[in-house]
Amino acid sequence: AGMEAIPETIKVNGNTRPEIYDPASKTIVYEDQGSFADTLNLSITYVAGVSDTVSPGNLIINEASAEATVDDEVLPIKTSTSAVPVIESATYYFLPFAVSP
């Protein structure tokens, strides 16, 4: 079980930026220049993949960390952990149909 970012949903300050995501290392690298007061808003949508043996109700734990450099000084690393419950999904769908003589 695990979670991965969907590249097409990665946005920086409202602009879609899928190219900053490396799926091999599951990292996002973004470099920008500006004053310290500039705001950086990052939005990411994740997709979870689980095996058939995972029972509904279990949690997928995802941990993300980030760091920033301002004037060549590395700021403290921020870590975020989120838990997503596994829900049961339908495997089969039945479509109604009518048979006339």
mmCIF file of N, CA and C in Angstrom:
data_model
loop_
_atom_site.group_PDB
_atom_site.id
_atom_site.type_symbol
_atom_site.label_atom_id
_atom_site.label_comp_id
_atom_site.label_asym_id
_atom_site.label_seq_id
_atom_site.Cartn_x
_atom_site.Cartn_y
_atom_site.Cartn_z
ATOM 1 N N ALA A 1 0.845 -1.181 0.000
ATOM 2 C CA ALA A 1 0.000 0.000 0.000
ATOM 3 C C ALA A 1 0.883 1.234 0.000
ATOM 4 N N GLY A 2 0.432 2.249 -0.647
ATOM 5 C CA GLY A 2 1.185 3.489 -0.675
ATOM 6 C C GLY A 2 0.443 4.559 -1.423
ATOM 7 N N MET A 3 0.966 5.788 -1.345
ATOM 8 C CA MET A 3 0.328 6.911 -2.024
ATOM 9 C C MET A 3 1.342 7.579 -2.927
ATOM 10 N N GLU A 4 0.872 8.021 -4.100
ATOM 11 C CA GLU A 4 1.723 8.744 -5.020
ATOM 12 C C GLU A 4 0.994 9.974 -5.527
ATOM 13 N N ALA A 5 1.755 11.012 -5.802
ATOM 14 C CA ALA A 5 1.159 12.232 -6.340
ATOM 15 C C ALA A 5 0.733 11.996 -7.780
ATOM 16 N N ILE A 6 -0.371 12.623 -8.182
ATOM 17 C CA ILE A 6 -0.797 12.599 -9.575
ATOM 18 C C ILE A 6 -0.185 13.841 -10.227
ATOM 19 N N PRO A 7 0.805 13.661 -11.116
ATOM 20 C CA PRO A 7 1.547 14.816 -11.655
ATOM 21 C C PRO A 7 0.669 15.919 -12.237
ATOM 22 N N GLU A 8 -0.422 15.559 -12.910
ATOM 23 C CA GLU A 8 -1.258 16.566 -13.556
ATOM 24 C C GLU A 8 -1.986 17.461 -12.555
ATOM 25 N N THR A 9 -1.976 17.082 -11.277
ATOM 26 C CA THR A 9 -2.702 17.867 -10.286
ATOM 27 C C THR A 9 -1.786 18.747 -9.430
ATOM 28 N N ILE A 10 -0.483 18.678 -9.671
ATOM 29 C CA ILE A 10 0.447 19.479 -8.873
ATOM 30 C C ILE A 10 0.380 20.930 -9.337
ATOM 31 N N LYS A 11 0.025 21.814 -8.413
ATOM 32 C CA LYS A 11 -0.090 23.231 -8.743
ATOM 33 C C LYS A 11 0.765 24.062 -7.793
ATOM 34 N N VAL A 12 1.435 25.059 -8.329
ATOM 35 C CA VAL A 12 2.215 26.017 -7.543
ATOM 36 C C VAL A 12 1.614 27.388 -7.798
ATOM 37 N N ASN A 13 1.107 28.009 -6.732
ATOM 38 C CA ASN A 13 0.421 29.297 -6.835
ATOM 39 C C ASN A 13 -0.654 29.265 -7.928
ATOM 40 N N GLY A 14 -1.378 28.154 -7.992
ATOM 41 C CA GLY A 14 -2.498 28.032 -8.913
ATOM 42 C C GLY A 14 -2.146 27.572 -10.314
ATOM 43 N N ASN A 15 -0.857 27.469 -10.627
ATOM 44 C CA ASN A 15 -0.431 27.045 -11.965
ATOM 45 C C ASN A 15 -0.033 25.574 -11.952
ATOM 46 N N THR A 16 -0.540 24.807 -12.922
ATOM 47 C CA THR A 16 -0.220 23.383 -12.998
ATOM 48 C C THR A 16 1.251 23.208 -13.346
ATOM 49 N N ARG A 17 1.963 22.420 -12.529
ATOM 50 C CA ARG A 17 3.398 22.214 -12.722
ATOM 51 C C ARG A 17 3.759 20.737 -12.572
ATOM 52 N N PRO A 18 3.285 19.863 -13.476
ATOM 53 C CA PRO A 18 3.595 18.428 -13.335
ATOM 54 C C PRO A 18 5.071 18.117 -13.527
ATOM 55 N N GLU A 19 5.805 19.000 -14.199
ATOM 56 C CA GLU A 19 7.209 18.701 -14.511
ATOM 57 C C GLU A 19 8.129 18.757 -13.300
ATOM 58 N N ILE A 20 7.646 19.295 -12.172
ATOM 59 C CA ILE A 20 8.521 19.389 -10.999
ATOM 60 C C ILE A 20 8.478 18.119 -10.162
ATOM 61 N N TYR A 21 7.692 17.127 -10.577
ATOM 62 C CA TYR A 21 7.556 15.875 -9.820
ATOM 63 C C TYR A 21 8.386 14.779 -10.472
ATOM 64 N N ASP A 22 9.169 14.067 -9.657
ATOM 65 C CA ASP A 22 9.952 12.925 -10.124
ATOM 66 C C ASP A 22 9.315 11.658 -9.577
ATOM 67 N N PRO A 23 8.572 10.897 -10.414
ATOM 68 C CA PRO A 23 7.890 9.707 -9.917
ATOM 69 C C PRO A 23 8.840 8.612 -9.444
ATOM 70 N N ALA A 24 10.059 8.590 -9.959
ATOM 71 C CA ALA A 24 11.016 7.561 -9.552
ATOM 72 C C ALA A 24 11.413 7.718 -8.083
ATOM 73 N N SER A 25 11.663 8.955 -7.678
ATOM 74 C CA SER A 25 12.060 9.210 -6.286
ATOM 75 C C SER A 25 10.906 9.744 -5.443
ATOM 76 N N LYS A 26 9.733 9.982 -6.103
ATOM 77 C CA LYS A 26 8.554 10.525 -5.426
ATOM 78 C C LYS A 26 8.877 11.845 -4.727
ATOM 79 N N THR A 27 9.641 12.689 -5.394
ATOM 80 C CA THR A 27 10.007 13.986 -4.832
ATOM 81 C C THR A 27 9.545 15.110 -5.748
ATOM 82 N N ILE A 28 9.332 16.264 -5.152
ATOM 83 C CA ILE A 28 8.966 17.472 -5.881
ATOM 84 C C ILE A 28 10.083 18.490 -5.674
ATOM 85 N N VAL A 29 10.661 18.962 -6.765
ATOM 86 C CA VAL A 29 11.737 19.944 -6.677
ATOM 87 C C VAL A 29 11.274 21.213 -7.383
ATOM 88 N N TYR A 30 11.225 22.298 -6.640
ATOM 89 C CA TYR A 30 10.761 23.576 -7.167
ATOM 90 C C TYR A 30 11.711 24.664 -6.719
ATOM 91 N N GLU A 31 12.232 25.420 -7.665
ATOM 92 C CA GLU A 31 13.120 26.523 -7.338
ATOM 93 C C GLU A 31 12.487 27.827 -7.808
ATOM 94 N N ASP A 32 12.515 28.821 -6.940
ATOM 95 C CA ASP A 32 11.940 30.117 -7.278
ATOM 96 C C ASP A 32 12.762 31.196 -6.591
ATOM 97 N N GLN A 33 12.738 32.374 -7.147
ATOM 98 C CA GLN A 33 13.460 33.488 -6.541
ATOM 99 C C GLN A 33 12.488 34.602 -6.231
ATOM 100 N N GLY A 34 12.775 35.334 -5.178
ATOM 101 C CA GLY A 34 11.913 36.433 -4.781
ATOM 102 C C GLY A 34 12.242 36.845 -3.367
ATOM 103 N N SER A 35 11.451 37.742 -2.833
ATOM 104 C CA SER A 35 11.710 38.197 -1.472
ATOM 105 C C SER A 35 11.193 37.181 -0.470
ATOM 106 N N PHE A 36 11.645 37.301 0.776
ATOM 107 C CA PHE A 36 11.251 36.369 1.825
ATOM 108 C C PHE A 36 9.756 36.416 2.076
ATOM 109 N N ALA A 37 9.116 37.549 1.770
ATOM 110 C CA ALA A 37 7.689 37.704 2.038
ATOM 111 C C ALA A 37 6.813 37.031 0.971
ATOM 112 N N ASP A 38 7.430 36.535 -0.116
ATOM 113 C CA ASP A 38 6.649 35.881 -1.160
ATOM 114 C C ASP A 38 5.942 34.653 -0.605
ATOM 115 N N THR A 39 4.750 34.382 -1.125
ATOM 116 C CA THR A 39 3.966 33.233 -0.672
ATOM 117 C C THR A 39 4.051 32.112 -1.698
ATOM 118 N N LEU A 40 4.255 30.908 -1.218
ATOM 119 C CA LEU A 40 4.299 29.729 -2.083
ATOM 120 C C LEU A 40 3.192 28.787 -1.664
ATOM 121 N N ASN A 41 2.217 28.592 -2.540
ATOM 122 C CA ASN A 41 1.119 27.681 -2.274
ATOM 123 C C ASN A 41 1.276 26.456 -3.165
ATOM 124 N N LEU A 42 1.368 25.292 -2.543
ATOM 125 C CA LEU A 42 1.543 24.047 -3.267
ATOM 126 C C LEU A 42 0.325 23.168 -3.047
ATOM 127 N N SER A 43 -0.281 22.707 -4.129
ATOM 128 C CA SER A 43 -1.462 21.851 -4.058
ATOM 129 C C SER A 43 -1.171 20.553 -4.801
ATOM 130 N N ILE A 44 -1.419 19.418 -4.138
ATOM 131 C CA ILE A 44 -1.136 18.113 -4.724
ATOM 132 C C ILE A 44 -2.308 17.174 -4.461
ATOM 133 N N THR A 45 -2.684 16.394 -5.466
ATOM 134 C CA THR A 45 -3.671 15.339 -5.280
ATOM 135 C C THR A 45 -2.938 14.000 -5.295
ATOM 136 N N TYR A 46 -3.265 13.152 -4.323
ATOM 137 C CA TYR A 46 -2.622 11.847 -4.222
ATOM 138 C C TYR A 46 -3.575 10.746 -4.646
ATOM 139 N N VAL A 47 -3.004 9.657 -5.134
ATOM 140 C CA VAL A 47 -3.774 8.459 -5.443
ATOM 141 C C VAL A 47 -3.173 7.312 -4.637
ATOM 142 N N ALA A 48 -4.043 6.503 -4.046
ATOM 143 C CA ALA A 48 -3.583 5.385 -3.223
ATOM 144 C C ALA A 48 -3.759 4.082 -3.977
ATOM 145 N N GLY A 49 -2.765 3.237 -3.884
ATOM 146 C CA GLY A 49 -2.854 1.906 -4.475
ATOM 147 C C GLY A 49 -2.683 0.854 -3.400
ATOM 148 N N VAL A 50 -3.629 -0.049 -3.298
ATOM 149 C CA VAL A 50 -3.559 -1.093 -2.272
ATOM 150 C C VAL A 50 -3.778 -2.456 -2.913
ATOM 151 N N SER A 51 -3.238 -3.468 -2.282
ATOM 152 C CA SER A 51 -3.418 -4.824 -2.801
ATOM 153 C C SER A 51 -4.768 -5.372 -2.369
ATOM 154 N N ASP A 52 -5.162 -6.481 -2.992
ATOM 155 C CA ASP A 52 -6.459 -7.091 -2.673
ATOM 156 C C ASP A 52 -6.499 -7.640 -1.252
ATOM 157 N N THR A 53 -5.338 -7.851 -0.648
ATOM 158 C CA THR A 53 -5.308 -8.441 0.691
ATOM 159 C C THR A 53 -5.509 -7.415 1.800
ATOM 160 N N VAL A 54 -5.510 -6.123 1.452
ATOM 161 C CA VAL A 54 -5.714 -5.087 2.468
ATOM 162 C C VAL A 54 -7.195 -4.996 2.791
ATOM 163 N N SER A 55 -7.516 -5.090 4.064
ATOM 164 C CA SER A 55 -8.915 -5.065 4.496
ATOM 165 C C SER A 55 -9.438 -3.634 4.577
ATOM 166 N N PRO A 56 -10.711 -3.434 4.177
ATOM 167 C CA PRO A 56 -11.322 -2.111 4.359
ATOM 168 C C PRO A 56 -11.267 -1.701 5.830
ATOM 169 N N GLY A 57 -11.015 -0.447 6.062
ATOM 170 C CA GLY A 57 -10.904 0.048 7.429
ATOM 171 C C GLY A 57 -9.464 0.264 7.849
ATOM 172 N N ASN A 58 -8.517 -0.397 7.158
ATOM 173 C CA ASN A 58 -7.109 -0.162 7.450
ATOM 174 C C ASN A 58 -6.726 1.246 7.006
ATOM 175 N N LEU A 59 -5.611 1.751 7.508
ATOM 176 C CA LEU A 59 -5.153 3.095 7.173
ATOM 177 C C LEU A 59 -3.887 3.029 6.333
ATOM 178 N N ILE A 60 -3.813 3.899 5.338
ATOM 179 C CA ILE A 60 -2.580 4.093 4.586
ATOM 180 C C ILE A 60 -1.928 5.346 5.175
ATOM 181 N N ILE A 61 -0.701 5.186 5.650
ATOM 182 C CA ILE A 61 0.009 6.314 6.250
ATOM 183 C C ILE A 61 0.959 6.899 5.206
ATOM 184 N N ASN A 62 0.840 8.198 4.980
ATOM 185 C CA ASN A 62 1.699 8.878 4.024
ATOM 186 C C ASN A 62 2.443 9.990 4.747
ATOM 187 N N GLU A 63 3.752 10.042 4.546
ATOM 188 C CA GLU A 63 4.558 11.070 5.195
ATOM 189 C C GLU A 63 5.275 11.886 4.130
ATOM 190 N N ALA A 64 5.220 13.182 4.269
ATOM 191 C CA ALA A 64 5.888 14.081 3.333
ATOM 192 C C ALA A 64 6.725 15.093 4.101
ATOM 193 N N SER A 65 7.867 15.446 3.537
ATOM 194 C CA SER A 65 8.707 16.463 4.162
ATOM 195 C C SER A 65 9.135 17.460 3.105
ATOM 196 N N ALA A 66 9.485 18.664 3.546
ATOM 197 C CA ALA A 66 9.897 19.713 2.618
ATOM 198 C C ALA A 66 10.957 20.576 3.268
ATOM 199 N N GLU A 67 11.758 21.210 2.445
ATOM 200 C CA GLU A 67 12.737 22.158 2.962
ATOM 201 C C GLU A 67 12.881 23.295 1.970
ATOM 202 N N ALA A 68 13.349 24.430 2.453
ATOM 203 C CA ALA A 68 13.513 25.609 1.607
ATOM 204 C C ALA A 68 14.823 26.294 1.949
ATOM 205 N N THR A 69 15.373 26.974 0.970
ATOM 206 C CA THR A 69 16.605 27.725 1.167
ATOM 207 C C THR A 69 16.349 29.193 0.836
ATOM 208 N N VAL A 70 16.669 30.069 1.775
ATOM 209 C CA VAL A 70 16.526 31.507 1.570
ATOM 210 C C VAL A 70 17.884 32.148 1.822
ATOM 211 N N ASP A 71 18.396 32.854 0.813
ATOM 212 C CA ASP A 71 19.716 33.484 0.908
ATOM 213 C C ASP A 71 20.778 32.473 1.335
ATOM 214 N N ASP A 72 20.754 31.305 0.686
ATOM 215 C CA ASP A 72 21.711 30.220 0.941
ATOM 216 C C ASP A 72 21.604 29.624 2.345
ATOM 217 N N GLU A 73 20.561 29.968 3.078
ATOM 218 C CA GLU A 73 20.359 29.394 4.411
ATOM 219 C C GLU A 73 19.208 28.384 4.340
ATOM 220 N N VAL A 74 19.486 27.154 4.778
ATOM 221 C CA VAL A 74 18.469 26.108 4.742
ATOM 222 C C VAL A 74 17.520 26.289 5.916
ATOM 223 N N LEU A 75 16.238 26.401 5.619
ATOM 224 C CA LEU A 75 15.221 26.544 6.670
ATOM 225 C C LEU A 75 14.915 25.184 7.272
ATOM 226 N N PRO A 76 14.358 25.151 8.477
ATOM 227 C CA PRO A 76 14.042 23.870 9.123
ATOM 228 C C PRO A 76 13.114 23.015 8.261
ATOM 229 N N ILE A 77 13.315 21.700 8.322
ATOM 230 C CA ILE A 77 12.495 20.764 7.557
ATOM 231 C C ILE A 77 11.135 20.607 8.223
ATOM 232 N N LYS A 78 10.119 20.672 7.417
ATOM 233 C CA LYS A 78 8.760 20.474 7.899
ATOM 234 C C LYS A 78 8.273 19.102 7.438
ATOM 235 N N THR A 79 7.704 18.333 8.337
ATOM 236 C CA THR A 79 7.210 17.006 8.013
ATOM 237 C C THR A 79 5.713 16.941 8.256
ATOM 238 N N SER A 80 5.013 16.303 7.341
ATOM 239 C CA SER A 80 3.567 16.148 7.459
ATOM 240 C C SER A 80 3.201 14.683 7.279
ATOM 241 N N THR A 81 2.349 14.184 8.144
ATOM 242 C CA THR A 81 1.890 12.803 8.043
ATOM 243 C C THR A 81 0.372 12.790 7.968
ATOM 244 N N SER A 82 -0.152 12.026 7.033
ATOM 245 C CA SER A 82 -1.598 11.907 6.913
ATOM 246 C C SER A 82 -1.985 10.439 6.801
ATOM 247 N N ALA A 83 -3.154 10.121 7.325
ATOM 248 C CA ALA A 83 -3.669 8.758 7.273
ATOM 249 C C ALA A 83 -4.945 8.741 6.454
ATOM 250 N N VAL A 84 -5.017 7.831 5.505
ATOM 251 C CA VAL A 84 -6.183 7.727 4.632
ATOM 252 C C VAL A 84 -6.809 6.352 4.824
ATOM 253 N N PRO A 85 -8.098 6.294 5.165
ATOM 254 C CA PRO A 85 -8.736 4.989 5.359
ATOM 255 C C PRO A 85 -8.981 4.271 4.040
ATOM 256 N N VAL A 86 -8.815 2.967 4.068
ATOM 257 C CA VAL A 86 -9.112 2.146 2.900
ATOM 258 C C VAL A 86 -10.603 1.821 2.917
ATOM 259 N N ILE A 87 -11.282 2.118 1.815
ATOM 260 C CA ILE A 87 -12.712 1.829 1.737
ATOM 261 C C ILE A 87 -12.947 0.732 0.702
ATOM 262 N N GLU A 88 -14.012 0.018 0.881
ATOM 263 C CA GLU A 88 -14.331 -1.075 -0.019
ATOM 264 C C GLU A 88 -14.968 -0.520 -1.287
ATOM 265 N N SER A 89 -14.543 -1.033 -2.420
ATOM 266 C CA SER A 89 -15.103 -0.570 -3.693
ATOM 267 C C SER A 89 -15.838 -1.726 -4.374
ATOM 268 N N ALA A 90 -16.777 -1.369 -5.213
ATOM 269 C CA ALA A 90 -17.546 -2.389 -5.928
ATOM 270 C C ALA A 90 -16.700 -2.982 -7.046
ATOM 271 N N THR A 91 -16.759 -4.297 -7.186
ATOM 272 C CA THR A 91 -15.994 -4.982 -8.222
ATOM 273 C C THR A 91 -16.860 -5.265 -9.445
ATOM 274 N N TYR A 92 -18.128 -5.529 -9.192
ATOM 275 C CA TYR A 92 -19.015 -5.895 -10.295
ATOM 276 C C TYR A 92 -20.153 -4.895 -10.412
ATOM 277 N N TYR A 93 -20.544 -4.632 -11.639
ATOM 278 C CA TYR A 93 -21.675 -3.740 -11.906
ATOM 279 C C TYR A 93 -22.660 -4.469 -12.798
ATOM 280 N N PHE A 94 -23.938 -4.359 -12.481
ATOM 281 C CA PHE A 94 -24.972 -5.018 -13.260
ATOM 282 C C PHE A 94 -25.827 -3.953 -13.914
ATOM 283 N N LEU A 95 -25.949 -4.055 -15.240
ATOM 284 C CA LEU A 95 -26.751 -3.077 -15.981
ATOM 285 C C LEU A 95 -28.134 -3.667 -16.244
ATOM 286 N N PRO A 96 -29.174 -2.898 -16.010
ATOM 287 C CA PRO A 96 -30.532 -3.413 -16.284
ATOM 288 C C PRO A 96 -30.784 -3.515 -17.774
ATOM 289 N N PHE A 97 -31.497 -4.525 -18.176
ATOM 290 C CA PHE A 97 -31.884 -4.662 -19.578
ATOM 291 C C PHE A 97 -33.219 -5.374 -19.665
ATOM 292 N N ALA A 98 -33.880 -5.191 -20.781
ATOM 293 C CA ALA A 98 -35.183 -5.800 -20.980
ATOM 294 C C ALA A 98 -35.145 -6.691 -22.218
ATOM 295 N N VAL A 99 -35.846 -7.828 -22.126
ATOM 296 C CA VAL A 99 -35.922 -8.752 -23.269
ATOM 297 C C VAL A 99 -37.373 -8.811 -23.703
ATOM 298 N N SER A 100 -37.601 -8.523 -24.972
ATOM 299 C CA SER A 100 -38.985 -8.570 -25.480
ATOM 300 C C SER A 100 -39.138 -9.773 -26.403
ATOM 301 N N PRO A 101 -40.366 -10.362 -26.441
ATOM 302 C CA PRO A 101 -40.568 -11.566 -27.275
ATOM 303 C C PRO A 101 -40.518 -11.254 -28.760
#
